[in-house]
PDB file as gemmi writes it, atoms N, CA and C in Angstrom:
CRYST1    1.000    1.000    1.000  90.00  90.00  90.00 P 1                      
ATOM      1  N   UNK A   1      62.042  14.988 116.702  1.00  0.00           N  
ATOM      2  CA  UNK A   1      62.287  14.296 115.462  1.00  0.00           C  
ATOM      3  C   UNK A   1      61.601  15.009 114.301  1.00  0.00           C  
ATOM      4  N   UNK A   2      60.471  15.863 114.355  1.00  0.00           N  
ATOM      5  CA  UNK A   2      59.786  15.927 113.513  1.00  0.00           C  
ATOM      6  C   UNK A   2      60.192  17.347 112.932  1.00  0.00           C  
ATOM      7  N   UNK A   3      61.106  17.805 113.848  1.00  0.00           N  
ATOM      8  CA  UNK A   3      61.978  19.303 113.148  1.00  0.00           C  
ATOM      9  C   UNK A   3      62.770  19.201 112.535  1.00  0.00           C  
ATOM     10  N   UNK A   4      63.743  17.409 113.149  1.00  0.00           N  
ATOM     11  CA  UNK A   4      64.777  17.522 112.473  1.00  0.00           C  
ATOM     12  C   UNK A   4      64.818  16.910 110.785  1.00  0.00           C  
ATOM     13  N   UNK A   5      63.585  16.436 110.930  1.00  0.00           N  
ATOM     14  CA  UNK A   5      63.028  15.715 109.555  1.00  0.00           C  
ATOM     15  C   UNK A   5      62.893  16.569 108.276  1.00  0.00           C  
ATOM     16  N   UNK A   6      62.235  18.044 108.824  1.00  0.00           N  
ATOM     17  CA  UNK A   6      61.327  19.072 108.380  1.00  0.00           C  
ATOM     18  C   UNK A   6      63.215  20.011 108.292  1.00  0.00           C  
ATOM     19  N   UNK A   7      63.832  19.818 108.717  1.00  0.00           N  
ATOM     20  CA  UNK A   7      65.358  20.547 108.411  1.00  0.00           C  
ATOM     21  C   UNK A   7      65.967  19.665 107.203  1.00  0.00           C  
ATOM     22  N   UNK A   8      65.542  18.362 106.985  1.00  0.00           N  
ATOM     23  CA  UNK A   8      66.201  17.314 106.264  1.00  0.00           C  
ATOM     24  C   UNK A   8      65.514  17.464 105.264  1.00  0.00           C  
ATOM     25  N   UNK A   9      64.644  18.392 104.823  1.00  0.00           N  
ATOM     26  CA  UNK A   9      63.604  18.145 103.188  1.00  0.00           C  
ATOM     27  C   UNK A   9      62.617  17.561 103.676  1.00  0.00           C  
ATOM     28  N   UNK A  10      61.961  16.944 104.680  1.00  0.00           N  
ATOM     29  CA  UNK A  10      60.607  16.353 104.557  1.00  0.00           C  
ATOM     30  C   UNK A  10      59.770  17.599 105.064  1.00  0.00           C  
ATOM     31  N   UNK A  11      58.683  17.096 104.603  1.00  0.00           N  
ATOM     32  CA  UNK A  11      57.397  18.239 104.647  1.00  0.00           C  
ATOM     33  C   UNK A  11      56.602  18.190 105.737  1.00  0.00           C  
ATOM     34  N   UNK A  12      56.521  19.023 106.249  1.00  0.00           N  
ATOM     35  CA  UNK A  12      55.613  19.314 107.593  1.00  0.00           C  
ATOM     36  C   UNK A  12      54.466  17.729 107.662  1.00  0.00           C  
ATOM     37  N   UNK A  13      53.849  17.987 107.279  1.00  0.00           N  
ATOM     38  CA  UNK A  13      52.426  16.948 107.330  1.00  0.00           C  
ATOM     39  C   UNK A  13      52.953  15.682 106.830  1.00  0.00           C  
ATOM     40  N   UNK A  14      54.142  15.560 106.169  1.00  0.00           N  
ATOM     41  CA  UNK A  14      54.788  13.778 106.142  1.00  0.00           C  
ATOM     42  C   UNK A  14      55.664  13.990 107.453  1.00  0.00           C  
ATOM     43  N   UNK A  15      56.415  14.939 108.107  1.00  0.00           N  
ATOM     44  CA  UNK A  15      57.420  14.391 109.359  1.00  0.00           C  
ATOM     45  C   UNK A  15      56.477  13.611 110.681  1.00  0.00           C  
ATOM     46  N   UNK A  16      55.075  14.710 110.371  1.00  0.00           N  
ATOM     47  CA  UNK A  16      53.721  14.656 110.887  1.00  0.00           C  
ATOM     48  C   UNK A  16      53.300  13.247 111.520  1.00  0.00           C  
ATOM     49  N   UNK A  17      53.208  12.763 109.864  1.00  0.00           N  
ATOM     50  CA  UNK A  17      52.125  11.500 109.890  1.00  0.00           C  
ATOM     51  C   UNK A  17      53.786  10.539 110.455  1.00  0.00           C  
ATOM     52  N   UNK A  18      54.681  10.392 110.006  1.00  0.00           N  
ATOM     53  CA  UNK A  18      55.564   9.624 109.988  1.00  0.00           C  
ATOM     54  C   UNK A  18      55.624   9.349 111.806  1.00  0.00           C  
ATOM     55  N   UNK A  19      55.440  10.744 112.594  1.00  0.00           N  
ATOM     56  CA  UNK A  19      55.763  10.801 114.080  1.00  0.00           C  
ATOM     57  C   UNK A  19      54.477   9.947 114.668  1.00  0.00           C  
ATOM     58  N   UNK A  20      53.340  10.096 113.921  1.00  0.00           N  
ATOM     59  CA  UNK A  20      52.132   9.677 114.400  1.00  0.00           C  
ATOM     60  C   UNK A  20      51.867   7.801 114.121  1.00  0.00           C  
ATOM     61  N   UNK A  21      52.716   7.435 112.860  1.00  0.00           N  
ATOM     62  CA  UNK A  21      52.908   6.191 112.812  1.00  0.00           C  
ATOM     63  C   UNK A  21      53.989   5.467 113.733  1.00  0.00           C  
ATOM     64  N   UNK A  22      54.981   5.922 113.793  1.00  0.00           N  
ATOM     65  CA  UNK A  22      56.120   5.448 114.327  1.00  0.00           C  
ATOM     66  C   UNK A  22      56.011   5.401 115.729  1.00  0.00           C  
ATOM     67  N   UNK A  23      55.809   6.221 116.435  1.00  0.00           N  
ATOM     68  CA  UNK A  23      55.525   6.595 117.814  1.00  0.00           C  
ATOM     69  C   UNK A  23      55.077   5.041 118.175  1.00  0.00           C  
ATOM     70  N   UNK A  24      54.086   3.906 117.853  1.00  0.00           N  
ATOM     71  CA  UNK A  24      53.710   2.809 118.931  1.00  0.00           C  
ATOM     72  C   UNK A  24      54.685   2.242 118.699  1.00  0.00           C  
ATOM     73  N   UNK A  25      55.468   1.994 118.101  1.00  0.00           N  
ATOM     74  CA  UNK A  25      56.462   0.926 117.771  1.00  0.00           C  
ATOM     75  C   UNK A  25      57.579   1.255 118.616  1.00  0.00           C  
ATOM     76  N   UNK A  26      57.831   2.430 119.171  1.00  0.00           N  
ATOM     77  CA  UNK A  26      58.957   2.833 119.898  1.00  0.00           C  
ATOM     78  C   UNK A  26      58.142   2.920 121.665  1.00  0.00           C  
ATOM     79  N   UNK A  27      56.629   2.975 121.748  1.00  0.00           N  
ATOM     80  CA  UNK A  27      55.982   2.636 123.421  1.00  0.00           C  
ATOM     81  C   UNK A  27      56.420   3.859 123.749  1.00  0.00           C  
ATOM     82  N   UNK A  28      55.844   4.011 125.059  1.00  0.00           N  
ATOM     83  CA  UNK A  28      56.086   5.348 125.648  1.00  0.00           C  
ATOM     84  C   UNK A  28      57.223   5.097 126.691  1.00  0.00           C  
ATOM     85  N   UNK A  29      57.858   6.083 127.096  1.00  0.00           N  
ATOM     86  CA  UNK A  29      58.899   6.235 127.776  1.00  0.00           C  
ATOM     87  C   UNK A  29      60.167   6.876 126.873  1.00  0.00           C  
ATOM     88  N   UNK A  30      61.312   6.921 127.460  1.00  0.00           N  
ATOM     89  CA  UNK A  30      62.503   7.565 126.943  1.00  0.00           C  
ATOM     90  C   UNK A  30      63.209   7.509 125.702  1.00  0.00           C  
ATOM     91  N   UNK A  31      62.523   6.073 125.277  1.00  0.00           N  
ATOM     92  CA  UNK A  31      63.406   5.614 123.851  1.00  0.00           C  
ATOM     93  C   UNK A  31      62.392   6.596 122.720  1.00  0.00           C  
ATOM     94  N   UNK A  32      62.827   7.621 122.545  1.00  0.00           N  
ATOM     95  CA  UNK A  32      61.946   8.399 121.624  1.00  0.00           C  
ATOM     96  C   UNK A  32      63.103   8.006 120.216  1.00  0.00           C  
ATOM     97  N   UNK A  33      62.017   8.075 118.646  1.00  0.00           N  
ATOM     98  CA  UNK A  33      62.579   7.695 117.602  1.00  0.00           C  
ATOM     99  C   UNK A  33      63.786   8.655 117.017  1.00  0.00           C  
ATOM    100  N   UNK A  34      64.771   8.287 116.451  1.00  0.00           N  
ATOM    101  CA  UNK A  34      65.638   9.304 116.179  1.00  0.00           C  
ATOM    102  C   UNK A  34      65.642   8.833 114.374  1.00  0.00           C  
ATOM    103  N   UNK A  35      65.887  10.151 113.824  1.00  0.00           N  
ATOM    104  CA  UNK A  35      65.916  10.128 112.185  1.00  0.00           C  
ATOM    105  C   UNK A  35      66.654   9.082 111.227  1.00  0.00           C  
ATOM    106  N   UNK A  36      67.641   8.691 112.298  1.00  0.00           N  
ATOM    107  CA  UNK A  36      68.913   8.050 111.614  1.00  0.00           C  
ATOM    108  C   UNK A  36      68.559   6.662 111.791  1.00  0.00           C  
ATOM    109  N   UNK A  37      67.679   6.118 112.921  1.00  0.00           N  
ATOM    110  CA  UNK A  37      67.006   4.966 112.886  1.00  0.00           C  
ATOM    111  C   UNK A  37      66.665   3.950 111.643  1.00  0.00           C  
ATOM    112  N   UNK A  38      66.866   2.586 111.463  1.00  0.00           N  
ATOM    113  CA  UNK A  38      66.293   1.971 110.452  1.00  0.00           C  
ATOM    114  C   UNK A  38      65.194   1.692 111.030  1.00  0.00           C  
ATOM    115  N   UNK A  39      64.172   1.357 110.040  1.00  0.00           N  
ATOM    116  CA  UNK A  39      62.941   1.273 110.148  1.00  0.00           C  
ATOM    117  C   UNK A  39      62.664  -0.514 110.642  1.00  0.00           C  
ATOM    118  N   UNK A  40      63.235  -1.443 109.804  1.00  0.00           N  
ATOM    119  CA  UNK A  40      63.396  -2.505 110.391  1.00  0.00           C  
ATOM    120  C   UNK A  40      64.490  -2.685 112.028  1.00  0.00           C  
ATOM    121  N   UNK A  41      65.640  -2.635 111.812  1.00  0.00           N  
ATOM    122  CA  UNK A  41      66.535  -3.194 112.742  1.00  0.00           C  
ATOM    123  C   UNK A  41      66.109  -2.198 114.416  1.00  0.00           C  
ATOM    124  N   UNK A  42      66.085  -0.819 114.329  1.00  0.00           N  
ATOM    125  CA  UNK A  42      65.718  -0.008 115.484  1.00  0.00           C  
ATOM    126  C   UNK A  42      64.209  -0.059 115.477  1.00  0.00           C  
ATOM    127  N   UNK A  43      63.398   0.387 114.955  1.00  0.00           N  
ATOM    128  CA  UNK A  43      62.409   0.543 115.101  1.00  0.00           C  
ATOM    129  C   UNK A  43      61.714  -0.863 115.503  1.00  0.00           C  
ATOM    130  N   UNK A  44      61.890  -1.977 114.445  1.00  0.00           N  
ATOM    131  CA  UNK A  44      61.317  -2.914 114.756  1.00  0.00           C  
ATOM    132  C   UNK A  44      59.887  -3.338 114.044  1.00  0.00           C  
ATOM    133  N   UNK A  45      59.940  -3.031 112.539  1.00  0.00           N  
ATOM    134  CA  UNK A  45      58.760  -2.946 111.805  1.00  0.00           C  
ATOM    135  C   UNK A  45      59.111  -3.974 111.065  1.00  0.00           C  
ATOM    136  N   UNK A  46      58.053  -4.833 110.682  1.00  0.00           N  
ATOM    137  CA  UNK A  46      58.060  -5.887 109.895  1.00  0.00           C  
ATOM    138  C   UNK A  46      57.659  -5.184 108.315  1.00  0.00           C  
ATOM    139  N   UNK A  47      57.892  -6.044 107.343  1.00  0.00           N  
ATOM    140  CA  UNK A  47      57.619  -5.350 105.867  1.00  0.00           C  
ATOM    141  C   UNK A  47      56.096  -5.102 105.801  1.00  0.00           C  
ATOM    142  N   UNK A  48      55.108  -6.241 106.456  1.00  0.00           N  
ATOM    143  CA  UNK A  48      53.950  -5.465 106.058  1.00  0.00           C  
ATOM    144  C   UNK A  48      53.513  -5.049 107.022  1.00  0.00           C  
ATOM    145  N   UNK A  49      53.807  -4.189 108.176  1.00  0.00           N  
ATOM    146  CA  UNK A  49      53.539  -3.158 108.677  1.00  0.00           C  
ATOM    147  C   UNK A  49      53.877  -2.185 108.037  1.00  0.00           C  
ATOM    148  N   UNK A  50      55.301  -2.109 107.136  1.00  0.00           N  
ATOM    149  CA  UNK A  50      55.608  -0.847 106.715  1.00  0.00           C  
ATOM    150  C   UNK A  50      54.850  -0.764 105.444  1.00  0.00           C  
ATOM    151  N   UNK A  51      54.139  -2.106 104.827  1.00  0.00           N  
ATOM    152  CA  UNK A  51      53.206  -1.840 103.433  1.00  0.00           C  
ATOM    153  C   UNK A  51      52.151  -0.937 104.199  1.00  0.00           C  
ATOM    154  N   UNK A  52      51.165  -1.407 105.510  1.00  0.00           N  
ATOM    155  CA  UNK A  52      50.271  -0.581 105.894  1.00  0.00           C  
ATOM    156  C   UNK A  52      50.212   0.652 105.876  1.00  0.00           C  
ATOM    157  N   UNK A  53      51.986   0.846 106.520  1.00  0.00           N  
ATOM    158  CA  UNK A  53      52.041   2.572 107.045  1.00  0.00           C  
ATOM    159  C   UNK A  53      52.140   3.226 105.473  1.00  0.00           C  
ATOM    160  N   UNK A  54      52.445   2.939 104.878  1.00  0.00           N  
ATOM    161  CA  UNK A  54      52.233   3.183 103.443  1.00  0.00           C  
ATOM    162  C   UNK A  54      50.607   3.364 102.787  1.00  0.00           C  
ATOM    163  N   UNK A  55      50.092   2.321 102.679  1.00  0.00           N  
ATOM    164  CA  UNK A  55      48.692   2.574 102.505  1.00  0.00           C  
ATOM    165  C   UNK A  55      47.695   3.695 103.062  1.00  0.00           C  
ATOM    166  N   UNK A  56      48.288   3.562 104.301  1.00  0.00           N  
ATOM    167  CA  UNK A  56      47.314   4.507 105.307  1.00  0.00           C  
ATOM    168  C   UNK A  56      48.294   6.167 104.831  1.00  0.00           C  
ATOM    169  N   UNK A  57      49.353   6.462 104.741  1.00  0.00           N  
ATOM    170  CA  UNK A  57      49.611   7.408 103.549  1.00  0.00           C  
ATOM    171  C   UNK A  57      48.988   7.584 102.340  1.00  0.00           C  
ATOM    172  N   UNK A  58      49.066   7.126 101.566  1.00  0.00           N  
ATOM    173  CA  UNK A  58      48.545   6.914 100.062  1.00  0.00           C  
ATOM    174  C   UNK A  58      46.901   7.498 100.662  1.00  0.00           C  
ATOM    175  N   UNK A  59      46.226   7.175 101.689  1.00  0.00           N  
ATOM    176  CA  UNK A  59      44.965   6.731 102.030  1.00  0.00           C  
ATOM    177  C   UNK A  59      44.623   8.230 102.587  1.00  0.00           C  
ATOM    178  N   UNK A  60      45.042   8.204 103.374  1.00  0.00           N  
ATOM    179  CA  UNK A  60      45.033   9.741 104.156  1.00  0.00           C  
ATOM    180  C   UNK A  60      45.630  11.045 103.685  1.00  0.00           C  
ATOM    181  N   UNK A  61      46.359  10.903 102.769  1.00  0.00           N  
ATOM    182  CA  UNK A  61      47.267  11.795 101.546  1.00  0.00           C  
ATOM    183  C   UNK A  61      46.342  12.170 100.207  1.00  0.00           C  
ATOM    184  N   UNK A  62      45.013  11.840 100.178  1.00  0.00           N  
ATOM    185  CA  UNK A  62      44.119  11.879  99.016  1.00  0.00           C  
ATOM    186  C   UNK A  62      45.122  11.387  97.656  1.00  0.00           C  
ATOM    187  N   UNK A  63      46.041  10.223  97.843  1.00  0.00           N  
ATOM    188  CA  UNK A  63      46.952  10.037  96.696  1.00  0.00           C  
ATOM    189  C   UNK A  63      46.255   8.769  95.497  1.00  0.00           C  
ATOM    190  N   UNK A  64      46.395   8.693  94.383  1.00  0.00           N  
ATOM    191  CA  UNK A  64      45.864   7.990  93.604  1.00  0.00           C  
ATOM    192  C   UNK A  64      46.797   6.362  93.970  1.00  0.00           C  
ATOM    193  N   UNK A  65      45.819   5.576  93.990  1.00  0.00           N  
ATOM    194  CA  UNK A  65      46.835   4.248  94.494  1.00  0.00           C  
ATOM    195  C   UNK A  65      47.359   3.567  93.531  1.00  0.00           C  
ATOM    196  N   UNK A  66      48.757   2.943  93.941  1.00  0.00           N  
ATOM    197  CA  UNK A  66      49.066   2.344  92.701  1.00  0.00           C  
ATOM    198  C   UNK A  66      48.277   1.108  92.089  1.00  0.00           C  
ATOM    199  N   UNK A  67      48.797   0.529  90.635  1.00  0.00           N  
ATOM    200  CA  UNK A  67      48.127  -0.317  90.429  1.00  0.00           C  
ATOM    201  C   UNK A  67      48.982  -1.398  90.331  1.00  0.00           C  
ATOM    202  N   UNK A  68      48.539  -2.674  90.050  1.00  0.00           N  
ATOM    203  CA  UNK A  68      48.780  -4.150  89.576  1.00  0.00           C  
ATOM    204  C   UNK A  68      49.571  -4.057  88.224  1.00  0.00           C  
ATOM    205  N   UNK A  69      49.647  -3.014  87.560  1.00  0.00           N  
ATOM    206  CA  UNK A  69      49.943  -3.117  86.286  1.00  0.00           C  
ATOM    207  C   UNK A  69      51.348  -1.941  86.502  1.00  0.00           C  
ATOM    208  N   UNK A  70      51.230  -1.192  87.711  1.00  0.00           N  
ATOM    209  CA  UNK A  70      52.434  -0.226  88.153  1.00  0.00           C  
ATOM    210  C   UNK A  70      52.713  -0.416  89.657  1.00  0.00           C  
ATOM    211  N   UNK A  71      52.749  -1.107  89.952  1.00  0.00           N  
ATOM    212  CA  UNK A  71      52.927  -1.192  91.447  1.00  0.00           C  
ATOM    213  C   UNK A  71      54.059  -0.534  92.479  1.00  0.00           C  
ATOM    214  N   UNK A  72      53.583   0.059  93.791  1.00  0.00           N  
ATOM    215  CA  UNK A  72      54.730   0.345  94.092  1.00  0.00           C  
ATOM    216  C   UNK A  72      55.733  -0.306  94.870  1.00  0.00           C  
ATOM    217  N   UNK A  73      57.169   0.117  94.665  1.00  0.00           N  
ATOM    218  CA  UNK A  73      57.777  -1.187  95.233  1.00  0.00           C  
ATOM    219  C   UNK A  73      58.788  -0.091  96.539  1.00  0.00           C  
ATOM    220  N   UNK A  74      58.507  -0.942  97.620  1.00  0.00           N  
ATOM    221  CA  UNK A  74      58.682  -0.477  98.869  1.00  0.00           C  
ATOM    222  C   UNK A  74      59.961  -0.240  99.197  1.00  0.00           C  
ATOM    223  N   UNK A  75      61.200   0.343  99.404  1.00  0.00           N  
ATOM    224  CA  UNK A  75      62.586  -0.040  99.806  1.00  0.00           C  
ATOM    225  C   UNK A  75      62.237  -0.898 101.646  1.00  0.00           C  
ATOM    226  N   UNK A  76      63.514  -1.605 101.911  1.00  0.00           N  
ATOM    227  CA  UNK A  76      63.110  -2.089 102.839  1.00  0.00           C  
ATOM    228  C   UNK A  76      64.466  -2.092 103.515  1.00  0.00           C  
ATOM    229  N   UNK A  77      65.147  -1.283 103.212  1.00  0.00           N  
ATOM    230  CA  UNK A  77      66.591  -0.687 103.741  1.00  0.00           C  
ATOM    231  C   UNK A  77      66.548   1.041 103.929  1.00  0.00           C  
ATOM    232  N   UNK A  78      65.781   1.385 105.319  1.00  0.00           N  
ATOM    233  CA  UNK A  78      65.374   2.826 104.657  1.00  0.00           C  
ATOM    234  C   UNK A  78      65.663   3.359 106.582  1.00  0.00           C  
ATOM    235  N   UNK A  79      66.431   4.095 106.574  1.00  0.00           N  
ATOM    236  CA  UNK A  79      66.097   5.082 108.131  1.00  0.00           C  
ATOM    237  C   UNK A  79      64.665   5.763 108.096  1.00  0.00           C  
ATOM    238  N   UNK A  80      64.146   6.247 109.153  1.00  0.00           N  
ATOM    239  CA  UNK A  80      63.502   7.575 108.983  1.00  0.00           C  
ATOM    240  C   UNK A  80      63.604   8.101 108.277  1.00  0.00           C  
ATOM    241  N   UNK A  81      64.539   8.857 107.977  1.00  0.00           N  
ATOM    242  CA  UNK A  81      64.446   9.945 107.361  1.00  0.00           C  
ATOM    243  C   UNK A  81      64.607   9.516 106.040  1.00  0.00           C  
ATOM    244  N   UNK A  82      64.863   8.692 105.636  1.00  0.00           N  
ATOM    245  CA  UNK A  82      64.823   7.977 104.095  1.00  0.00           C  
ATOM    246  C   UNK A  82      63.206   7.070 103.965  1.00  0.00           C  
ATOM    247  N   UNK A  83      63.146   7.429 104.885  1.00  0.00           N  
ATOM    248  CA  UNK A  83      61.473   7.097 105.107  1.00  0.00           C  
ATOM    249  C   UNK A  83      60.704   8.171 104.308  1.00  0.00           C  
ATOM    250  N   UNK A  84      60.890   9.570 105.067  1.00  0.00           N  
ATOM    251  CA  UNK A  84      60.303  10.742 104.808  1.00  0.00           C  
ATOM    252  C   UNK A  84      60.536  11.251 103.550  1.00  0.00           C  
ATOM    253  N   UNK A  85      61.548  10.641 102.995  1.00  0.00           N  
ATOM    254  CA  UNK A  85      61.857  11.503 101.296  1.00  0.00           C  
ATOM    255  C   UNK A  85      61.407  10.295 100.609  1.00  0.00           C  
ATOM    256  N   UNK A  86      61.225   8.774 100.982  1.00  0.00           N  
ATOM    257  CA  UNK A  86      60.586   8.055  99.941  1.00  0.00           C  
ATOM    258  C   UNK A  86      59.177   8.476 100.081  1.00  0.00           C  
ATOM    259  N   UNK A  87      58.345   8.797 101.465  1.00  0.00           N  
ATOM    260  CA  UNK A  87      56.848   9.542 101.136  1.00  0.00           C  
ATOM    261  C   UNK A  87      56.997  10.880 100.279  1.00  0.00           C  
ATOM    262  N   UNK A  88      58.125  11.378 100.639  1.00  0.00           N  
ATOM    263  CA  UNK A  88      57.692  12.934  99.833  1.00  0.00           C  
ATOM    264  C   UNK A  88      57.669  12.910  98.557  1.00  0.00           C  
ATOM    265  N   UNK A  89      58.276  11.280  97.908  1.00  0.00           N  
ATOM    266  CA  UNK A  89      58.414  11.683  95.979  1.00  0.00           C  
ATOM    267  C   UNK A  89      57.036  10.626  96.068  1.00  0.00           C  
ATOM    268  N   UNK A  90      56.527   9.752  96.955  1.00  0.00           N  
ATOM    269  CA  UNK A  90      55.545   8.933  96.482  1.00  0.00           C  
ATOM    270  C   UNK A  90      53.987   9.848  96.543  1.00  0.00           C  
ATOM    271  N   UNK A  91      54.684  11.148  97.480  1.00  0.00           N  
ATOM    272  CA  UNK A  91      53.164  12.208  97.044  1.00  0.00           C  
ATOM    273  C   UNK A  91      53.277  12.881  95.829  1.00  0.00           C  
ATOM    274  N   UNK A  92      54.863  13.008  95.687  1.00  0.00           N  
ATOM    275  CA  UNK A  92      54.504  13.559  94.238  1.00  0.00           C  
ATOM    276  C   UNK A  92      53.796  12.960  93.224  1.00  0.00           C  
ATOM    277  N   UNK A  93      54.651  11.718  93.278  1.00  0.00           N  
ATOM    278  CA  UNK A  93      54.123  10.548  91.884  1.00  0.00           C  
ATOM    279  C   UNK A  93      52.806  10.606  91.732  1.00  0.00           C  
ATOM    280  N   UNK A  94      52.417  10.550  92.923  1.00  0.00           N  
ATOM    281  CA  UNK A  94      50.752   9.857  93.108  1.00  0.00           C  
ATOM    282  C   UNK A  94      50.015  11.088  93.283  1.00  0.00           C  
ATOM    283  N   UNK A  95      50.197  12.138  93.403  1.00  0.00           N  
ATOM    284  CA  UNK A  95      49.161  13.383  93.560  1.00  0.00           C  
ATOM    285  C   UNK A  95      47.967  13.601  92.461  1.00  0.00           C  
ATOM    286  N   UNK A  96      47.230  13.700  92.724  1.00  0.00           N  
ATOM    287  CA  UNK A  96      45.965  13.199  92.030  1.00  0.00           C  
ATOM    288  C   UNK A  96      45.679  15.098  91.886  1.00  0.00           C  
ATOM    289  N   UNK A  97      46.396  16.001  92.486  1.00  0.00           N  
ATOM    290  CA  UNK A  97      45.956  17.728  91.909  1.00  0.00           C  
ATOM    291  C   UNK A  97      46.854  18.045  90.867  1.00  0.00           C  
TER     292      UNK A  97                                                      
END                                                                             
């Protein structure tokens, strides 16, 4: 998954973190995550799990967090891989270099 992410525009260290979040939600064995997956209906993520996996981005991404006065607002209709390009513009936005 994390090649075919990194073929799709996402960036090495977001297909990365994305494989490293996603992975418990899918358990071990055969059902490995595929790109085209929704994040709710296949995967099986509730909205504020996916606020967490977000935070812990923002968090681990050295990214400036949003505020109360700009907040960010989450899509909640998103595959994988629409996963990986909403982190890749929310590192842009938020890049603090």
């Amino acid at each position: 998954m994390i090649d075919w992410l990194i073929n799709e525009g996402v960036g090495e260290p977001v297909a990365e973190f994305i494989w490293d979040a996603l992975s418990p939600y899918y358990g071990d064995g055969d059902n490995l995550p595929h790109p085209n997956d929704d994040l709710i209906e296949d995967a099986g993520i509730d909205p504020e799990d996916l606020e967490d996996i977000v935070a812990k981005f923002f968090q681990e991404g050295g990214l400036s967090e949003p505020t109360a006065s700009n907040p960010e607002h989450i899509p909640q209709d998103m595959s994988i891989c629409d996963f990986g390009h909403y982190l890749m513009s929310c590192a842009k936005r938020y890049s603090t270099a």
